[in-house]
Coordinates of C-alpha atoms in Angstrom, one line a residue:
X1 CA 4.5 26.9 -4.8
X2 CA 2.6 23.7 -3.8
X3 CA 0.2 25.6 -1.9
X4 CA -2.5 22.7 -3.0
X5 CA 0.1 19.8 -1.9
X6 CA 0.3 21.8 1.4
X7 CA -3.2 22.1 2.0
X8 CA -4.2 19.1 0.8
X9 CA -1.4 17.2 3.1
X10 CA -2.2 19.2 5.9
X11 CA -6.3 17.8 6.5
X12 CA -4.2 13.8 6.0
X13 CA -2.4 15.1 9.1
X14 CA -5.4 13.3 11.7
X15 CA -6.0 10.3 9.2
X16 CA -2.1 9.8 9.1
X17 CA -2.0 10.0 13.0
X18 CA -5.3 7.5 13.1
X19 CA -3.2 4.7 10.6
X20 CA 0.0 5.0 11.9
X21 CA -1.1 4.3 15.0
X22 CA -3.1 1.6 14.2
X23 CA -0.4 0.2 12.5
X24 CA 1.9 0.2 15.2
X25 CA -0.7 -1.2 17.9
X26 CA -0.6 -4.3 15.2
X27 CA 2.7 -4.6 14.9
X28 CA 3.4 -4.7 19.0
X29 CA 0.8 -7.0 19.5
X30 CA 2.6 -9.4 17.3
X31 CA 5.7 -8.7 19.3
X32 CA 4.2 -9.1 22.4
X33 CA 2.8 -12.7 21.0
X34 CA 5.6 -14.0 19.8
X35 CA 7.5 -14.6 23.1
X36 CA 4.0 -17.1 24.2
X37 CA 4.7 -19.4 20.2
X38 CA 8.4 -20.1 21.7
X39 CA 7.2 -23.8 22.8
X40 CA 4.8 -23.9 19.8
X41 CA 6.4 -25.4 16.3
X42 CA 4.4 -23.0 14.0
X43 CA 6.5 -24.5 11.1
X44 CA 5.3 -28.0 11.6
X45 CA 1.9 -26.5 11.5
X46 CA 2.6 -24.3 8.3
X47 CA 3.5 -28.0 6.5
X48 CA 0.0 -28.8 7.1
X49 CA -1.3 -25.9 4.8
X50 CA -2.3 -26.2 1.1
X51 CA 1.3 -25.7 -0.7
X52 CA -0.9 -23.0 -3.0
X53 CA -1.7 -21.2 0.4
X54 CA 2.4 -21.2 1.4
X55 CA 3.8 -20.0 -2.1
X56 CA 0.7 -17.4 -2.5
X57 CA 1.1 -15.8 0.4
X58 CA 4.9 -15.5 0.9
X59 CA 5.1 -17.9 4.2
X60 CA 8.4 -19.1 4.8
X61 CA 8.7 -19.5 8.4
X62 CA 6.5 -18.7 11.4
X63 CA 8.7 -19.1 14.4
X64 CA 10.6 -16.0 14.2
X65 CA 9.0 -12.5 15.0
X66 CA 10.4 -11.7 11.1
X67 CA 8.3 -14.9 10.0
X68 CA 5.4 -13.5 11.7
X69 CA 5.5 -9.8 11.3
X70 CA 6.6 -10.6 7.1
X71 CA 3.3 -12.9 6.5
X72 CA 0.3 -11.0 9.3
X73 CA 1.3 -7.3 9.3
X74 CA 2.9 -6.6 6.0
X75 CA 1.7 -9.3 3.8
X76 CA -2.1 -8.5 5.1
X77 CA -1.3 -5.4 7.1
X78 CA 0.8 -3.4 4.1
X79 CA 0.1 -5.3 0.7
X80 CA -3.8 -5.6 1.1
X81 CA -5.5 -3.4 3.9
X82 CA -2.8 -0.2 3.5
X83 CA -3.3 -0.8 0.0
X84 CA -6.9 -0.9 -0.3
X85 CA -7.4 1.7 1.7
X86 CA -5.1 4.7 -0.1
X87 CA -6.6 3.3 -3.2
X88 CA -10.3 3.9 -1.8
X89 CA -9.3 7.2 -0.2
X90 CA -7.8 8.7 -3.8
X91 CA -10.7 7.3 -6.2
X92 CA -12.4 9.8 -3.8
X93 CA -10.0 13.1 -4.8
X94 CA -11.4 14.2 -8.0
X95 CA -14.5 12.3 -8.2
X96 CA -15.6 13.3 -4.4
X97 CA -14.3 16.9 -5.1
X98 CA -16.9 17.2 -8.0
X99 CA -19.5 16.1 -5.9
X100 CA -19.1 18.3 -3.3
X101 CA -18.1 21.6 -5.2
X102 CA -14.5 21.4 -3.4
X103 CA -13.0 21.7 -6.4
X104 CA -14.9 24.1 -8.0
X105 CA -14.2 26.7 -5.3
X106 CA -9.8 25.7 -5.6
X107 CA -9.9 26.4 -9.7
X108 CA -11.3 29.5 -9.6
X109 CA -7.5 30.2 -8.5
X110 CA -5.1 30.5 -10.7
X111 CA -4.3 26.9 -10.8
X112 CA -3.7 24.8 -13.7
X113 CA -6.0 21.5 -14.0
X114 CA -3.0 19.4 -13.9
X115 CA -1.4 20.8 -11.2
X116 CA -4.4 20.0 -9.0
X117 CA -4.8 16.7 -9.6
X118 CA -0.3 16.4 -9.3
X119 CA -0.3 18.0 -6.2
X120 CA -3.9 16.3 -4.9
X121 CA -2.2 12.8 -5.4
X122 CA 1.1 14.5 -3.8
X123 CA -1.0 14.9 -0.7
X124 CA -0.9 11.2 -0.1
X125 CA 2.2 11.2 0.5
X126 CA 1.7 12.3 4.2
X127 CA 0.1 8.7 5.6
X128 CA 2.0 6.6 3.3
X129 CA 5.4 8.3 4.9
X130 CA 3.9 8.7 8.5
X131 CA 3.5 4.8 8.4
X132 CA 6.6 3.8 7.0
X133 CA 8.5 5.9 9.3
X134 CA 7.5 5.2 12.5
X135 CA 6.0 0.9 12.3
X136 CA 9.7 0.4 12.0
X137 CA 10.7 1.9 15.2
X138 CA 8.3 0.2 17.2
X139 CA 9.1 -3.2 15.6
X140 CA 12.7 -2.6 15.9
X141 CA 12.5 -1.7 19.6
X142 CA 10.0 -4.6 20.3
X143 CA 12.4 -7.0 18.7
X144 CA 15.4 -5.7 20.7
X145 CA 13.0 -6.2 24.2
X146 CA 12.0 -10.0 23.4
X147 CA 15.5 -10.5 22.7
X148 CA 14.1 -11.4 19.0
X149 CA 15.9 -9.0 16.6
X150 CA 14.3 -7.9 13.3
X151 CA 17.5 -7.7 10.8
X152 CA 17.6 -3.9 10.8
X153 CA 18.3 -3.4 7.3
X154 CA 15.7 -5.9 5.6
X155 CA 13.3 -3.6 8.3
X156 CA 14.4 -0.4 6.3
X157 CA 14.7 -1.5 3.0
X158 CA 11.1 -2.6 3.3
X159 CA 9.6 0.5 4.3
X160 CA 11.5 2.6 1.7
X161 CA 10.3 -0.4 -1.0
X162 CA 6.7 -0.3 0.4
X163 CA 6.5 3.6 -0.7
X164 CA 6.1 2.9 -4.4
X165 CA 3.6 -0.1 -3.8
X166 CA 1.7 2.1 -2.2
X167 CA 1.8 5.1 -4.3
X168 CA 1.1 2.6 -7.4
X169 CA -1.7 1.4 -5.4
X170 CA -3.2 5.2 -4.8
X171 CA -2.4 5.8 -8.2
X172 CA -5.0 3.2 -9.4
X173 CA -7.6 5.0 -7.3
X174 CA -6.7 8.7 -9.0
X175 CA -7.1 7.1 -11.9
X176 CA -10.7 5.6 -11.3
X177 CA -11.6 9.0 -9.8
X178 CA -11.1 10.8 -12.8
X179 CA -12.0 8.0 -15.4
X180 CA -15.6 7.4 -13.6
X181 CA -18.8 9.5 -13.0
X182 CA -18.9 9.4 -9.4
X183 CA -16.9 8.8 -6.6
X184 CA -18.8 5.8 -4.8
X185 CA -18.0 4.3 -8.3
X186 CA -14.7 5.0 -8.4
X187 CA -14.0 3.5 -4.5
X188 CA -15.8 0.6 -5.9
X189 CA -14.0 0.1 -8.9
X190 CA -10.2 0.9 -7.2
X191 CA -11.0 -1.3 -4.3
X192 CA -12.4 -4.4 -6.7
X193 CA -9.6 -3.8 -9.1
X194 CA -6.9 -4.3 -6.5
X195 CA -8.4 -7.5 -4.6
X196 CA -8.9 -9.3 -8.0
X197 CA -5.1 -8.4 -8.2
X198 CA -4.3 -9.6 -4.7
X199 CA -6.8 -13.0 -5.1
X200 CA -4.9 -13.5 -9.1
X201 CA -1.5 -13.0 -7.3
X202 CA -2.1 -15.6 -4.6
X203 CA -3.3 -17.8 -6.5
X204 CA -1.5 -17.9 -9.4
X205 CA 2.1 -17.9 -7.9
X206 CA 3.9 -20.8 -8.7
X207 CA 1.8 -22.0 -11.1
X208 CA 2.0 -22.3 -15.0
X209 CA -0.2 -19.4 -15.6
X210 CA 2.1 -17.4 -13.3
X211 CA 2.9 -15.0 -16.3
X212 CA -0.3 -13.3 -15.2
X213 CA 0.1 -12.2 -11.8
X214 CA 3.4 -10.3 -13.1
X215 CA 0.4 -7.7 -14.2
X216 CA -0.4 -7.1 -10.4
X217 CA 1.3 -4.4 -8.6
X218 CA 2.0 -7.0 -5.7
X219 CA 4.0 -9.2 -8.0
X220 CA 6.8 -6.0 -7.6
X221 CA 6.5 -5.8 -3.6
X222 CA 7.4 -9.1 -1.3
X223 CA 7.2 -8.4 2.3
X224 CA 8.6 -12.0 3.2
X225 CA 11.8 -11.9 0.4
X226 CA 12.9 -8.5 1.7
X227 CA 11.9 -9.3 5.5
X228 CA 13.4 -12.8 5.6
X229 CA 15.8 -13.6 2.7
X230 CA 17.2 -9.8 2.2
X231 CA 16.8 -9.8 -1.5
X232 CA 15.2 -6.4 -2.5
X233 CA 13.5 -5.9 -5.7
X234 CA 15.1 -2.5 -7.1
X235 CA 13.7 -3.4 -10.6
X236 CA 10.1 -4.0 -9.4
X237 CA 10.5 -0.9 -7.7
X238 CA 11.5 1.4 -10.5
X239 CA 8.1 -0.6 -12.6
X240 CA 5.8 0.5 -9.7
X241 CA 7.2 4.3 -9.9
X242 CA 7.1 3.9 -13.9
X243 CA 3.2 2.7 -13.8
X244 CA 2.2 5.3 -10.7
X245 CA 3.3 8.3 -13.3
X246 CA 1.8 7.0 -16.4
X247 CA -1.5 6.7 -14.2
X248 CA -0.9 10.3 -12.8
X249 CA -0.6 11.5 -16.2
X250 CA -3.2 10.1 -17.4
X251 CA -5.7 11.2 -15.2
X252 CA -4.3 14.6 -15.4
X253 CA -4.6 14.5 -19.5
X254 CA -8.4 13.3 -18.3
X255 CA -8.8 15.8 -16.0
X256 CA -8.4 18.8 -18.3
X257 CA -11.0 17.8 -20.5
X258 CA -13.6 17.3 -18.1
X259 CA -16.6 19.3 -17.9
X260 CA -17.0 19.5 -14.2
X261 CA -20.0 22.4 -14.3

């Protein structure tokens, strides 16, 4: 059972290494800054930006190590580069396994279709829980050495929150991978999908046309509410996990009538 999942989530081990890493060399770094803005009034600065700026991007305040973490490394860091990237790296799973033959070799198993594709997408699984696992140590430990706490269950419930944004967000790329000839089509089409949903998000929040950005997956996942005001969004939640199956299933249904020879 899940032999595919296994193997599959077992070549992510190096790339989930790689971006967790990565991830927590950014968040220190904004630990280790925060102590030098203590003389700095960041929020005095923050009144100077375009109001559309503010309200797009989530910034309530900037002179707390929450403030900063909530609006550089999760509303960047998380929402748009982790994003992006799972969604590039799965438009690649069935469309780059065509290419290549990969996946010609695993169905001559005894392996249904859909269970490739299921357990393919279950693969990504392994970065999007390395990262969320360990970024919250470090930023809990940094906080607690510059005396500049992170509330400690925002920090969680963040994490756990972020793992259906980011599945929804790899989902979008299964889906182009198996809805589009190629794969460099499919990373191109995934990738430009989401950041026309991250540029509509920003800048239609808190405007009249607002109604639209409710269409975007980042309309579900707020880094700065959960982070700063403690109010976690258990219904946006549940609509990311409800659109990551339906796209799942979906590209499975697509997936079995393929003609992959």
């Amino acid at each position: 059972m899940l032999e595919v999942a296994r193997y599959e989530g077992e070549r992510r081990l190096v790339v989930a290494g790689a971006i967790t890493a990565a991830a927590c060399f950014y968040g220190a770094m904004f630990v280790a800054l925060t102590p030098s803005f203590t003389n700095v009034d960041l929020d005095a600065i923050l009144e100077s930006y375009p109001d559309q700026l503010v309200v797009g991007f989530g910034i309530e305040s900037l002179n707390s190590l929450a403030g900063l973490l909530s609006v550089e490394l999760y509303q960047f860091g998380w929402v748009l580069v982790l994003g992006l990237y799972l969604a590039y790296t799965t438009a690649s799973l069935v469309a780059g396994g065509i290419e290549s033959g990969r996946l010609d070799t695993l169905l001559a198993a005894p392996v249904s279709r859909a269970r490739v594709v299921a357990e393919t997408f279950a693969s990504i699984l392994v970065p999007i829980l390395a990262v969320n696992a360990v970024t919250p140590v470090v930023i809990y430990v940094g906080g607690r050495l510059i005396d500049d706490p992170v509330n400690t269950q925002n920090l969680i419930a963040l994490h756990i929150l972020a793992v259906p944004y980011l599945l929804c967000c790899a989902a979008v790329g299964l889906a182009f991978s198996v809805f589009l000839p190629n794969e460099r089509l499919a990373q191109r089409g995934a990738v430009g999908v989401l950041v026309m949903a991250f540029l509509v998000r920003t800048l239609l929040t808190g405007t009249d046309y607002a109604v639209v950005e409710r269409l975007t997956p980042m309309h579900y996942f707020d880094p700065s509410a959960i982070l700063l005001d403690g109010v976690y969004d258990l219904g946006g939640a549940a609509v990311l996990l409800v659109v990551t199956t339906v796209l799942v299933v979906a590209s499975q249904l697509r997936f079995r009538r393929m003609d992959i020879t």
